[in-house]
PDB file of N, CA, C and O in Angstrom:
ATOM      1  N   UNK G   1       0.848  -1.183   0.000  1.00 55.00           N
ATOM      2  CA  UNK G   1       0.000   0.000   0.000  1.00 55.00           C
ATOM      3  C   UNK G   1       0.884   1.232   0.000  1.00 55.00           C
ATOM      4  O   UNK G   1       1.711   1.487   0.875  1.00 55.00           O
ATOM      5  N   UNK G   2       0.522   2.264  -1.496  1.00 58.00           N
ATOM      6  CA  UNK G   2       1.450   3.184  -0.708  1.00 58.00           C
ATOM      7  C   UNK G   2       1.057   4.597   0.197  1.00 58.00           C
ATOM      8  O   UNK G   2       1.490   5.736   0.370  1.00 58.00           O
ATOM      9  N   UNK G   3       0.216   3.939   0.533  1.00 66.00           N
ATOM     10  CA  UNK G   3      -0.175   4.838   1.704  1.00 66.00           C
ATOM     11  C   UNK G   3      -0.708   6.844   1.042  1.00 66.00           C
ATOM     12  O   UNK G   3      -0.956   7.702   1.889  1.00 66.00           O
ATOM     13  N   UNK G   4      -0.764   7.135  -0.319  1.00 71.00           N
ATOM     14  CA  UNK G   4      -1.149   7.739  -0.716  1.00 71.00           C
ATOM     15  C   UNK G   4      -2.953   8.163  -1.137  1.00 71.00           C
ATOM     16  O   UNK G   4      -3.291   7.144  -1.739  1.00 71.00           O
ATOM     17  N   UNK G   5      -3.711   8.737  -1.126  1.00 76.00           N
ATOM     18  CA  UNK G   5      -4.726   9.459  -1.094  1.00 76.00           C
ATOM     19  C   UNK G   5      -5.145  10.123  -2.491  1.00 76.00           C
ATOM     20  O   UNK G   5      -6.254   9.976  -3.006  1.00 76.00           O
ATOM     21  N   UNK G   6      -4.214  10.791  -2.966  1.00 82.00           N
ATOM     22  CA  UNK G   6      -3.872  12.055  -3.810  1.00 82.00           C
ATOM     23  C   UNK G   6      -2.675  12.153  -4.248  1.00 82.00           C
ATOM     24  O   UNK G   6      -1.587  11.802  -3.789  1.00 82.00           O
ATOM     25  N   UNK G   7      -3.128  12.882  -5.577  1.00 87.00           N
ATOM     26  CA  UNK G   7      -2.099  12.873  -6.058  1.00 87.00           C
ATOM     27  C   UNK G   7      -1.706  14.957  -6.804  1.00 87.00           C
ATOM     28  O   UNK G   7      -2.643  15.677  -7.149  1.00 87.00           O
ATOM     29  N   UNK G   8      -0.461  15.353  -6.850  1.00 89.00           N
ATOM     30  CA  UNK G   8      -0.773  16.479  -7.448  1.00 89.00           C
ATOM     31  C   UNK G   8       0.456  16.730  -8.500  1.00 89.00           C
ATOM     32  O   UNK G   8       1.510  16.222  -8.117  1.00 89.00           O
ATOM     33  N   UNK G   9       0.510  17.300  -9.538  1.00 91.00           N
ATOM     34  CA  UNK G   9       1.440  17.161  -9.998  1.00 91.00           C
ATOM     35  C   UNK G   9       1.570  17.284 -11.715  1.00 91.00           C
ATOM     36  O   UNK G   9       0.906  18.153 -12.281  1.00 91.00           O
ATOM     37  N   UNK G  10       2.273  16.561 -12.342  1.00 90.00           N
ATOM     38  CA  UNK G  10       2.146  16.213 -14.049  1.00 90.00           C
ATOM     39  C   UNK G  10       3.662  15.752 -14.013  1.00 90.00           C
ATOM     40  O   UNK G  10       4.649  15.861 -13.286  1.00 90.00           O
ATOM     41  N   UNK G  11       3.196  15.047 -15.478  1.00 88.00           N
ATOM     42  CA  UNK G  11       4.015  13.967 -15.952  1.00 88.00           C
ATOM     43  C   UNK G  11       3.635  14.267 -17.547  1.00 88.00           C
ATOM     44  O   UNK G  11       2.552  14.312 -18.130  1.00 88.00           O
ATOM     45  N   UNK G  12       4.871  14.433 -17.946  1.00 88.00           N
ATOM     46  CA  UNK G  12       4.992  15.093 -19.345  1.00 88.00           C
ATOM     47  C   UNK G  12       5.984  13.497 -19.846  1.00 88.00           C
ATOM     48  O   UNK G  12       6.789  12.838 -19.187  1.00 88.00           O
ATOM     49  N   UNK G  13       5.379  13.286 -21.522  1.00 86.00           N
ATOM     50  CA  UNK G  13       5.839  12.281 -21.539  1.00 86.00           C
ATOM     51  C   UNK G  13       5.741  12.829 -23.353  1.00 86.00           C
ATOM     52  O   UNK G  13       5.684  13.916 -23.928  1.00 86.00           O
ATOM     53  N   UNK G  14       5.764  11.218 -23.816  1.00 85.00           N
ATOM     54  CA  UNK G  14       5.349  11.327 -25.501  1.00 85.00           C
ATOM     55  C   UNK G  14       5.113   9.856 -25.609  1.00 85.00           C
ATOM     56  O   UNK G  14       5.648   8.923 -25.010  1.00 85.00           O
ATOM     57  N   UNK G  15       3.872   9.887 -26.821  1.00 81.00           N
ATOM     58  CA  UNK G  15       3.228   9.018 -27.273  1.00 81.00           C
ATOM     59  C   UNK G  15       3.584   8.584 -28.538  1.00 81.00           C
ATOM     60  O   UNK G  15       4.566   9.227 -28.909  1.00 81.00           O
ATOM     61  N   UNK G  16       3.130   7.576 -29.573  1.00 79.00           N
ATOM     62  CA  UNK G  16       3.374   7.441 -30.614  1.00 79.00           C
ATOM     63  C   UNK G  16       1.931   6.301 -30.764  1.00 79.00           C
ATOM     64  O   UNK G  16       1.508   5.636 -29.818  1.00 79.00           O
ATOM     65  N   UNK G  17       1.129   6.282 -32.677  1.00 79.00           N
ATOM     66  CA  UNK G  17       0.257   5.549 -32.582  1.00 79.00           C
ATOM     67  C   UNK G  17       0.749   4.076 -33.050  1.00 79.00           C
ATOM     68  O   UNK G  17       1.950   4.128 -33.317  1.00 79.00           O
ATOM     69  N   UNK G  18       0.304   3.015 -33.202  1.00 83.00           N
ATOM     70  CA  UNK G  18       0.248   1.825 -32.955  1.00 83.00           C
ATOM     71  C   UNK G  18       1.811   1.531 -32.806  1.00 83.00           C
ATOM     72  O   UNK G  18       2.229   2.273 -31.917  1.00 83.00           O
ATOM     73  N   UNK G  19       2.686   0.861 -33.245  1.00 89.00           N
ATOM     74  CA  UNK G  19       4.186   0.364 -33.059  1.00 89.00           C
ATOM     75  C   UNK G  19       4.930   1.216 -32.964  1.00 89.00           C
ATOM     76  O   UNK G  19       6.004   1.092 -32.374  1.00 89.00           O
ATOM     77  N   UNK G  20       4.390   2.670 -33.727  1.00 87.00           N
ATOM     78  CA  UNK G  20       5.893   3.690 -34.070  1.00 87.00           C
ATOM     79  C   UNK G  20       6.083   4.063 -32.849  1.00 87.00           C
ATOM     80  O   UNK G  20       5.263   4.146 -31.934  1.00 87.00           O
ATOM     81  N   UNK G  21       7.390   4.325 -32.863  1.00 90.00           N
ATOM     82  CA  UNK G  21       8.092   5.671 -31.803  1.00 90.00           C
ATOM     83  C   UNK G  21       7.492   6.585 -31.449  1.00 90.00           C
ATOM     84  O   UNK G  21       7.223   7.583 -32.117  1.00 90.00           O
ATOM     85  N   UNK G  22       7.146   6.314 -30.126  1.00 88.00           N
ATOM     86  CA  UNK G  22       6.668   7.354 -29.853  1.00 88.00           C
ATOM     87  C   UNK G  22       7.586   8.893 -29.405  1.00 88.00           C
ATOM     88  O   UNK G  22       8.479   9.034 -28.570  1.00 88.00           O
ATOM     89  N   UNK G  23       7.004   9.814 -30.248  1.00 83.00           N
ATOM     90  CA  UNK G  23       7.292  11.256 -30.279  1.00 83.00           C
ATOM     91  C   UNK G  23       7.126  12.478 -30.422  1.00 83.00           C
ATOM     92  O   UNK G  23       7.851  13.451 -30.629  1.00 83.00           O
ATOM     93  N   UNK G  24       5.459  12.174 -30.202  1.00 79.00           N
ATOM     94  CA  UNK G  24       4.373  12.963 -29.586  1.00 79.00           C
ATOM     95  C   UNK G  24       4.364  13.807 -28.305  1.00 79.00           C
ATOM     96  O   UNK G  24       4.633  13.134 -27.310  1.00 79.00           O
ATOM     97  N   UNK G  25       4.105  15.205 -28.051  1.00 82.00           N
ATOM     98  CA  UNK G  25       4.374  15.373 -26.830  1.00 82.00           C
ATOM     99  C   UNK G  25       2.814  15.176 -26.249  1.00 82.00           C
ATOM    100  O   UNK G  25       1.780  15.298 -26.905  1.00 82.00           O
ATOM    101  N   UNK G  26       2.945  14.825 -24.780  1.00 84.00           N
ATOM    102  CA  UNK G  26       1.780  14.435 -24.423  1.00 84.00           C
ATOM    103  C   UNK G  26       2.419  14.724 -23.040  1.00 84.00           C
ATOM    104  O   UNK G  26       3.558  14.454 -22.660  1.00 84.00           O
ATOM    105  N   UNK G  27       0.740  15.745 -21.948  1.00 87.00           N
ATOM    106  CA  UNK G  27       0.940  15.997 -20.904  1.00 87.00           C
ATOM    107  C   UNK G  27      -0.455  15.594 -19.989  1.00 87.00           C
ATOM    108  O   UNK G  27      -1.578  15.592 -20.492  1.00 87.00           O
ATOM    109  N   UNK G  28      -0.178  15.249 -18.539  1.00 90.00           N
ATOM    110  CA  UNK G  28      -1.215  14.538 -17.746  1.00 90.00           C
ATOM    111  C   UNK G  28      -0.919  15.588 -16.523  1.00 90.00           C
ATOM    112  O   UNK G  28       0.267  15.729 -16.227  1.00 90.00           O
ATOM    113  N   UNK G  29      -1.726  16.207 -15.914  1.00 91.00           N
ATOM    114  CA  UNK G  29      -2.014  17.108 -14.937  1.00 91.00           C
ATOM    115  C   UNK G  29      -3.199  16.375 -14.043  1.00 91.00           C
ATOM    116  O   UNK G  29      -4.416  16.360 -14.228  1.00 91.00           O
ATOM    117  N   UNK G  30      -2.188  15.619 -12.743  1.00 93.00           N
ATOM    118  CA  UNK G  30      -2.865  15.787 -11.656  1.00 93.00           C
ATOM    119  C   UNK G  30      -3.592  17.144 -10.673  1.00 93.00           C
ATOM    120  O   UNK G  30      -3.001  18.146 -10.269  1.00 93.00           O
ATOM    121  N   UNK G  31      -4.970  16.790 -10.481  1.00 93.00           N
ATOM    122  CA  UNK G  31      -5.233  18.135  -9.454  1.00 93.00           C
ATOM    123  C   UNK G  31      -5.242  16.781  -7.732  1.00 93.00           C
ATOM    124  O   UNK G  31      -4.920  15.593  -7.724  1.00 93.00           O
ATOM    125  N   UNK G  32      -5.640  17.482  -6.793  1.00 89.00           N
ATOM    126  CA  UNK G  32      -5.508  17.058  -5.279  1.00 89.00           C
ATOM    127  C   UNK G  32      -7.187  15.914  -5.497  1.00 89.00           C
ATOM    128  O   UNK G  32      -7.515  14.778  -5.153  1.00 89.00           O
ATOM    129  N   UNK G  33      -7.759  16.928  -6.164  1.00 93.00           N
ATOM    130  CA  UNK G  33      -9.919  16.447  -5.980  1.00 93.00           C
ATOM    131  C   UNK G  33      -9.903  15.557  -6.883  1.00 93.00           C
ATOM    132  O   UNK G  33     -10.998  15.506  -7.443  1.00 93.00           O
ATOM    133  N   UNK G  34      -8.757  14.430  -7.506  1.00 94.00           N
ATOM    134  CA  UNK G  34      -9.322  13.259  -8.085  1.00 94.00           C
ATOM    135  C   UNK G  34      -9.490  13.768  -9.879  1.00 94.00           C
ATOM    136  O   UNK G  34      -9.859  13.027 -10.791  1.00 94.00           O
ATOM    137  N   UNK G  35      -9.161  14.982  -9.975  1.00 95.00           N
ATOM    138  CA  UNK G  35      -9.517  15.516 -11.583  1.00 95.00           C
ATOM    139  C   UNK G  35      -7.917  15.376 -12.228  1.00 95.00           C
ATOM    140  O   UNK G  35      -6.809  15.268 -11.702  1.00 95.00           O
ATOM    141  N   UNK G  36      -8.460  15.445 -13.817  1.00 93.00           N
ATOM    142  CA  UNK G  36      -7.116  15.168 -14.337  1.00 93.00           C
ATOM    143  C   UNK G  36      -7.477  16.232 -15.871  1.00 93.00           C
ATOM    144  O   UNK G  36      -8.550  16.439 -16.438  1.00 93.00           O
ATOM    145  N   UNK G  37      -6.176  16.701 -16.156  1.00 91.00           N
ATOM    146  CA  UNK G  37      -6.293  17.381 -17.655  1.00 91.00           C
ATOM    147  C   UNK G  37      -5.197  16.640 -18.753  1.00 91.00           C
ATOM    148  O   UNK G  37      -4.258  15.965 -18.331  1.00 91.00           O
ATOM    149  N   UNK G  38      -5.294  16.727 -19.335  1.00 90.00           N
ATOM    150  CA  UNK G  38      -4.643  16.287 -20.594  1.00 90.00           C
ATOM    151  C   UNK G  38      -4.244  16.898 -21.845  1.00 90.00           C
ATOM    152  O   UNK G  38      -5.255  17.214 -22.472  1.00 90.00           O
ATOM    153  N   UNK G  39      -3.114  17.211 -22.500  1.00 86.00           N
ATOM    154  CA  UNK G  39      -3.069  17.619 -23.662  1.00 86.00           C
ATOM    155  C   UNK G  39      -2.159  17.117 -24.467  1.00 86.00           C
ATOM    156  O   UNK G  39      -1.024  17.483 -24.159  1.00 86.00           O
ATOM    157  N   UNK G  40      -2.213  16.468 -25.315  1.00 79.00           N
ATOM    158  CA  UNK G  40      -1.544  15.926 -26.390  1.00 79.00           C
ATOM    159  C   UNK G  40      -0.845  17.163 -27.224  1.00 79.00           C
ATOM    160  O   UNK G  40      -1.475  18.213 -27.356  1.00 79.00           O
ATOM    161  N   UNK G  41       0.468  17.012 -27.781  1.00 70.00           N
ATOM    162  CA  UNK G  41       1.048  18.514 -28.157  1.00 70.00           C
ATOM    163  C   UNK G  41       1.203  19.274 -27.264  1.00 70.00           C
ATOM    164  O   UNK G  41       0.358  20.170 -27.286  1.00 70.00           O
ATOM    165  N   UNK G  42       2.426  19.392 -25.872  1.00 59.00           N
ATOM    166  CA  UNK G  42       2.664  20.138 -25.029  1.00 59.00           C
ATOM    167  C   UNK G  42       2.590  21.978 -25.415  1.00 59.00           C
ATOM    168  O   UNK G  42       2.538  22.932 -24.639  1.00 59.00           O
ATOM    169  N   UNK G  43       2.620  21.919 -27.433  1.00 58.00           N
ATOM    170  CA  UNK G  43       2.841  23.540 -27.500  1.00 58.00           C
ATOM    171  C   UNK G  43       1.049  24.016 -27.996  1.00 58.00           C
ATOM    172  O   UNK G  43       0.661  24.766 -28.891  1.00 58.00           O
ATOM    173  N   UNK G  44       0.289  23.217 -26.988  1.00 54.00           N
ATOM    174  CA  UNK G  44      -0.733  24.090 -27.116  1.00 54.00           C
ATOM    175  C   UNK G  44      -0.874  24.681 -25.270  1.00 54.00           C
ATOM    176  O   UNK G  44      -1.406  24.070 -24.343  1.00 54.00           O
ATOM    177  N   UNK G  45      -0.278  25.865 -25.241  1.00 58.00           N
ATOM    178  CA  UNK G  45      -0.076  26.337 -24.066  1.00 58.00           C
ATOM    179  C   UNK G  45      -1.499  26.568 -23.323  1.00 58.00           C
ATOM    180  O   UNK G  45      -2.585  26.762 -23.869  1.00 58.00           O
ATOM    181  N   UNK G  46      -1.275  26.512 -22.233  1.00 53.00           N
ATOM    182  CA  UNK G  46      -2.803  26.780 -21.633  1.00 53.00           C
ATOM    183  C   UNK G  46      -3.592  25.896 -22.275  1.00 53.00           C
ATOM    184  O   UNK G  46      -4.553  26.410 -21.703  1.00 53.00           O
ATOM    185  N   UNK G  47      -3.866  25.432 -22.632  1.00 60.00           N
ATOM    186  CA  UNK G  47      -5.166  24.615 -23.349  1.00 60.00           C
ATOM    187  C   UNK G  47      -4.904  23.420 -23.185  1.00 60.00           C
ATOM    188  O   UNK G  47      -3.787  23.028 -23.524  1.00 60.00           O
ATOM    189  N   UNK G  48      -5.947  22.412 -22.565  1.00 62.00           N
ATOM    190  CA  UNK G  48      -6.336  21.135 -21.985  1.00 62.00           C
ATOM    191  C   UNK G  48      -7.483  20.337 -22.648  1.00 62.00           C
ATOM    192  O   UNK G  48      -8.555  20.019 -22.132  1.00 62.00           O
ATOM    193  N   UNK G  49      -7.055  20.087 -23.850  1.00 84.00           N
ATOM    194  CA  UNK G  49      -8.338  19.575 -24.379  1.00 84.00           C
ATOM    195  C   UNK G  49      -9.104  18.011 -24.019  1.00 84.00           C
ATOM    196  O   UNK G  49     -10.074  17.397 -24.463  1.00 84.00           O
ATOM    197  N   UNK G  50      -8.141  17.796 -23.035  1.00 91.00           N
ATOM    198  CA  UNK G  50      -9.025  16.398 -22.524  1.00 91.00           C
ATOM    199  C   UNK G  50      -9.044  16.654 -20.889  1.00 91.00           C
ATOM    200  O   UNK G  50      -8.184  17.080 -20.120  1.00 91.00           O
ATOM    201  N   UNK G  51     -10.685  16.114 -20.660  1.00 93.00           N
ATOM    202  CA  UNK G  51     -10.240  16.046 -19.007  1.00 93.00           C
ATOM    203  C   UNK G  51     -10.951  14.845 -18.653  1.00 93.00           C
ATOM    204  O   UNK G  51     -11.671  14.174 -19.393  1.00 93.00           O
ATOM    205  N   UNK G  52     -10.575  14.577 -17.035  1.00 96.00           N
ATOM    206  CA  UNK G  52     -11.085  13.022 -16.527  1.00 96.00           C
ATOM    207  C   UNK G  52     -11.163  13.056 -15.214  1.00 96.00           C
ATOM    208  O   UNK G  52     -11.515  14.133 -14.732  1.00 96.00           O
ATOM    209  N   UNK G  53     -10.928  12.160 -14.474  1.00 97.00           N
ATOM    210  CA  UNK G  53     -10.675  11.742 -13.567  1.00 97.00           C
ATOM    211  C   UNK G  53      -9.528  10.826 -12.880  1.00 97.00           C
ATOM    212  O   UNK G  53      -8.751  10.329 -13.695  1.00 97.00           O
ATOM    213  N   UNK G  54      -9.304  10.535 -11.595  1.00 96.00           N
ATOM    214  CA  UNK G  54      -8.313   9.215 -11.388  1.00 96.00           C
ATOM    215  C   UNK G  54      -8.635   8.883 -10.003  1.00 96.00           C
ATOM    216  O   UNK G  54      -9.026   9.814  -9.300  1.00 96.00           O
ATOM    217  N   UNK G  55      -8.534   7.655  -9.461  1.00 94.00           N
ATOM    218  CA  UNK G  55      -8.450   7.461  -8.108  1.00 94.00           C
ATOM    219  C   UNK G  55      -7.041   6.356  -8.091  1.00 94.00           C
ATOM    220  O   UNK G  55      -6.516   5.684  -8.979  1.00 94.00           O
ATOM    221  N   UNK G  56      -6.788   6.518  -6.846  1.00 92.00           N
ATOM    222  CA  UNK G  56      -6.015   5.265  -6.057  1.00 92.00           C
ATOM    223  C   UNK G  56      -6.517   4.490  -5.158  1.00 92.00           C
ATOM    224  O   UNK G  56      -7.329   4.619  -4.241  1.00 92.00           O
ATOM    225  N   UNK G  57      -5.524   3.188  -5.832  1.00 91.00           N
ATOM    226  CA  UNK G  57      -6.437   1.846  -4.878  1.00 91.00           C
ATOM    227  C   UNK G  57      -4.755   1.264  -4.238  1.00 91.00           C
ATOM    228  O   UNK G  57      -3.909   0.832  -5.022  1.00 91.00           O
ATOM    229  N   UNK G  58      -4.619   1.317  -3.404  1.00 87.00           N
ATOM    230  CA  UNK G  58      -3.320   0.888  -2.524  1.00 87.00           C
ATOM    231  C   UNK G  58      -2.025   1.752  -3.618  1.00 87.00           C
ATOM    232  O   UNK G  58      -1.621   2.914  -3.666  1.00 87.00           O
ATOM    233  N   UNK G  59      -1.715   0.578  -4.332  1.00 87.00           N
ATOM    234  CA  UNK G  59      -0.297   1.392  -4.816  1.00 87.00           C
ATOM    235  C   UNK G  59      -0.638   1.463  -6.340  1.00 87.00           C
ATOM    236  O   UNK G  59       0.239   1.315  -7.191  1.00 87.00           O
ATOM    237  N   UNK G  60      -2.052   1.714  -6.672  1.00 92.00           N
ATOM    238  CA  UNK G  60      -2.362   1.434  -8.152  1.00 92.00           C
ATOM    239  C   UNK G  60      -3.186   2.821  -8.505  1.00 92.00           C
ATOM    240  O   UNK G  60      -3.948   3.305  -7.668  1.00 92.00           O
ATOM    241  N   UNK G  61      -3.016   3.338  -9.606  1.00 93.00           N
ATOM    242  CA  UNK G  61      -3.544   4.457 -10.350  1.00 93.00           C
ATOM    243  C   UNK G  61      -4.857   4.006 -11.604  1.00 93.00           C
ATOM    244  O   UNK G  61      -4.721   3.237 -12.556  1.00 93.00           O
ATOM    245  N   UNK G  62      -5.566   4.449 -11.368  1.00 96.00           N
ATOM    246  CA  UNK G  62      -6.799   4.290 -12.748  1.00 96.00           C
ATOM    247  C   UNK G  62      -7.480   5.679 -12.979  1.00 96.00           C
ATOM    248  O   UNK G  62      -7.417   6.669 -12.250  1.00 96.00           O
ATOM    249  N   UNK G  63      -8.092   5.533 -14.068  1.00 96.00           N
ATOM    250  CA  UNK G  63      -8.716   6.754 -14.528  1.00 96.00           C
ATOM    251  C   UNK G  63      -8.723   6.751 -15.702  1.00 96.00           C
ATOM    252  O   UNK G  63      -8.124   5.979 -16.451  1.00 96.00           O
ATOM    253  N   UNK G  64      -9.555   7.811 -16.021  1.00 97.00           N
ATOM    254  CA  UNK G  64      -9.927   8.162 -17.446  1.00 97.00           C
ATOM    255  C   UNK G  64     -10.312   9.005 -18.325  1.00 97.00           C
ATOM    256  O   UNK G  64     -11.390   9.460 -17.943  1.00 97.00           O
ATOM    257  N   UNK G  65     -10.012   9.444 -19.277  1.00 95.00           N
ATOM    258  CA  UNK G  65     -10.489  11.382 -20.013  1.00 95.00           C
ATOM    259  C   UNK G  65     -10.913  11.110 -21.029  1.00 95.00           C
ATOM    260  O   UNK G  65     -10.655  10.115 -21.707  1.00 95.00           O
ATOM    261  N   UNK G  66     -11.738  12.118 -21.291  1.00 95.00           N
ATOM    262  CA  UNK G  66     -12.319  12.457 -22.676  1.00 95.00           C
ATOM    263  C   UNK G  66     -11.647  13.421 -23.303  1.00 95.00           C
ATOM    264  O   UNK G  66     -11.050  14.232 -22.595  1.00 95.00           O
ATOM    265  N   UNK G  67     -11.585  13.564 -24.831  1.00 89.00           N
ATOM    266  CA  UNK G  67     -11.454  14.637 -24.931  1.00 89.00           C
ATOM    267  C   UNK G  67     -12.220  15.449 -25.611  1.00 89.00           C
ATOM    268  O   UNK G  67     -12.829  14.895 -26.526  1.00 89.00           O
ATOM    269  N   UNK G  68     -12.479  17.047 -25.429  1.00 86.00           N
ATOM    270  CA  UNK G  68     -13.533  17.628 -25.695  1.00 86.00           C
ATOM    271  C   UNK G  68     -13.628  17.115 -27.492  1.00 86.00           C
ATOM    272  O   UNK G  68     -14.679  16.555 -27.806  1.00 86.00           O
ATOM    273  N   UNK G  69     -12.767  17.273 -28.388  1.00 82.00           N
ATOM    274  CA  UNK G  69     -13.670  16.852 -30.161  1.00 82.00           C
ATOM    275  C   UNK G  69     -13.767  15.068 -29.615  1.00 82.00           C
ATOM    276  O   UNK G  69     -12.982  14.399 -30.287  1.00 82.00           O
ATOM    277  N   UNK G  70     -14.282  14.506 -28.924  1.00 86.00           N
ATOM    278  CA  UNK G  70     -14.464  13.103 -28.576  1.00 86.00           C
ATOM    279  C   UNK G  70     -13.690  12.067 -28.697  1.00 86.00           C
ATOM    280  O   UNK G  70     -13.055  11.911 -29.740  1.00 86.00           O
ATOM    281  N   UNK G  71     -13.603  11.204 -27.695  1.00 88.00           N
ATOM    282  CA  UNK G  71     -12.928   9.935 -27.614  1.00 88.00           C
ATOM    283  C   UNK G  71     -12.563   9.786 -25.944  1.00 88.00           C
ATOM    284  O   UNK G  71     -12.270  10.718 -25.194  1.00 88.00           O
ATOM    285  N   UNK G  72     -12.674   8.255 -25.566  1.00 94.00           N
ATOM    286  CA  UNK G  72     -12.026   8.589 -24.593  1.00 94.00           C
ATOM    287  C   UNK G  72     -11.061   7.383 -23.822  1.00 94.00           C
ATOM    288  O   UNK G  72     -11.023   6.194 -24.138  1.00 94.00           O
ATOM    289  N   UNK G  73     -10.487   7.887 -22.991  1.00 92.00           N
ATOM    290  CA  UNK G  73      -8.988   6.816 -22.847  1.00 92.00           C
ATOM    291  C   UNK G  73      -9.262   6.317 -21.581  1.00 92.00           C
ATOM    292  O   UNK G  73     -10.210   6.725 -20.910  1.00 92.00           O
ATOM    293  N   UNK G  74      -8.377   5.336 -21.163  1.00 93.00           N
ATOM    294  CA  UNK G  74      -8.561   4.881 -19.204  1.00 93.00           C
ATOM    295  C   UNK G  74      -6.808   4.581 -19.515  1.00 93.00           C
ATOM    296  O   UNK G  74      -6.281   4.476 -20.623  1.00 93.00           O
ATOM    297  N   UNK G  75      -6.344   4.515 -18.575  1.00 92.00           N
ATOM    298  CA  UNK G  75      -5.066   4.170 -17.713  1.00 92.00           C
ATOM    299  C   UNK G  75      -4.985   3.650 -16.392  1.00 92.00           C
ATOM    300  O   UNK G  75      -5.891   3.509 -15.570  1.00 92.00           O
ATOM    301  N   UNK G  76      -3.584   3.342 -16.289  1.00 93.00           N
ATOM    302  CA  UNK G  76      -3.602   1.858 -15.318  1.00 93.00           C
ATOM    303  C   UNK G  76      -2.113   2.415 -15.406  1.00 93.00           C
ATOM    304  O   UNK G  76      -1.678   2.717 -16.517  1.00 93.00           O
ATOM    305  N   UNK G  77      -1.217   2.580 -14.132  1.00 91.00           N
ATOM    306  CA  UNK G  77      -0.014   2.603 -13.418  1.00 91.00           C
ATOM    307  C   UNK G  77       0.311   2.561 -11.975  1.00 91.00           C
ATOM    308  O   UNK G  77      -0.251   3.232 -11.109  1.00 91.00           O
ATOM    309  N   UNK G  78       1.322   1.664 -11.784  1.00 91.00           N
ATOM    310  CA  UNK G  78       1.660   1.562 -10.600  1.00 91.00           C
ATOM    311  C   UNK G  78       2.521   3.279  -9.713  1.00 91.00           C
ATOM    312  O   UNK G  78       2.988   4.298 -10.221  1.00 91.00           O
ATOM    313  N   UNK G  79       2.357   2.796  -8.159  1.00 85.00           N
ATOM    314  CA  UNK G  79       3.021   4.048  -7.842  1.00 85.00           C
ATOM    315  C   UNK G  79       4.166   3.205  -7.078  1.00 85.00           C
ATOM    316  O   UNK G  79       3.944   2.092  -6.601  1.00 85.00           O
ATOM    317  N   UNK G  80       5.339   3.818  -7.019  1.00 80.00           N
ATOM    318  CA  UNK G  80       6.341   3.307  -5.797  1.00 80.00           C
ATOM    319  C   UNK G  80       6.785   4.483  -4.950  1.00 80.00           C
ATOM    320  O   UNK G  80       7.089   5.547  -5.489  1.00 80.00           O
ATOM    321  N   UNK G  81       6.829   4.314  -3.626  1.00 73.00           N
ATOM    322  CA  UNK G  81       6.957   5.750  -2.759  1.00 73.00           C
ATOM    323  C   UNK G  81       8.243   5.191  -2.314  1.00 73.00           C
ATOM    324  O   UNK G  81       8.340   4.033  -1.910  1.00 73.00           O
ATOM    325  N   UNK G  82       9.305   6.076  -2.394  1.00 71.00           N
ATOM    326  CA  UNK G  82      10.475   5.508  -1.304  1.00 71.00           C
ATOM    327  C   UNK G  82      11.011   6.627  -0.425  1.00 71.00           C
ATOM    328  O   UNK G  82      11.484   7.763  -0.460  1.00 71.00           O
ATOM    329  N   UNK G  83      10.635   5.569   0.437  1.00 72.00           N
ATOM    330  CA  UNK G  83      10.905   6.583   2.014  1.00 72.00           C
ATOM    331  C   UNK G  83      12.216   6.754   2.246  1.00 72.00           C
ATOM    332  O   UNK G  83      12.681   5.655   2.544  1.00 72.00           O
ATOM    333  N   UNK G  84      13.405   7.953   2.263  1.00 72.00           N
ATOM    334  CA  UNK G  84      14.623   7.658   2.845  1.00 72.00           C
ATOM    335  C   UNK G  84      14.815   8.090   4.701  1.00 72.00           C
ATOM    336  O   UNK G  84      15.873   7.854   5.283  1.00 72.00           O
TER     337      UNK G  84
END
C-alpha cells in the first residue's frame, strides 16, 4: 500500500500511434480532488483539451479522459513511494 490518497502534480511524456516511436508530446495534470487534464502537443499552451478523472487503490492508479472533439482513454499505473 502506498499509503497515498492524492495525487498532485504532471508527468509530461510522448506518445506514438500503434508500433511507431513514440514522439508525440503528451501531458497529464494531476489536481488534489481526483480531476485530471490532458493535452496531447505540449505547444498548445494553456489549453487542456481532454479532461477526466483518477483514483487510487493501494499502490495502483486508474482513470480516465475524454477529450472535448471526442474519444475517450482509461489508464492503469503503478506508484512506488520511497521513504529515505
Amino acid at each position: 500500500n502506498s499509503g497515498l490518497s492524492q495525487l498532485k502534480g504532471y508527468w509530461l511524456g510522448y506518445y506514438g500511434n500503434g508500433s511507431s516511436t513514440p514522439t508525440n508530446d503528451y501531458v497529464m495534470v494531476f489536481e488534489e480532488d481526483g480531476k485530471l487534464s490532458v493535452a496531447a502537443y505540449s505547444t498548445l499552451h494553456g489549453s487542456f483539451p481532454a479532461t477526466g478523472t483518477y483514483t487510487i487503490y493501494g499502490n495502483t492508479v486508474v482513470g480516465s479522459y475524454t477529450y472535448l472533439i471526442g474519444g475517450t482513454y482509461s489508464f492503469k499505473f503503478a506508484i512506488f513511494v520511497f521513504i529515505q
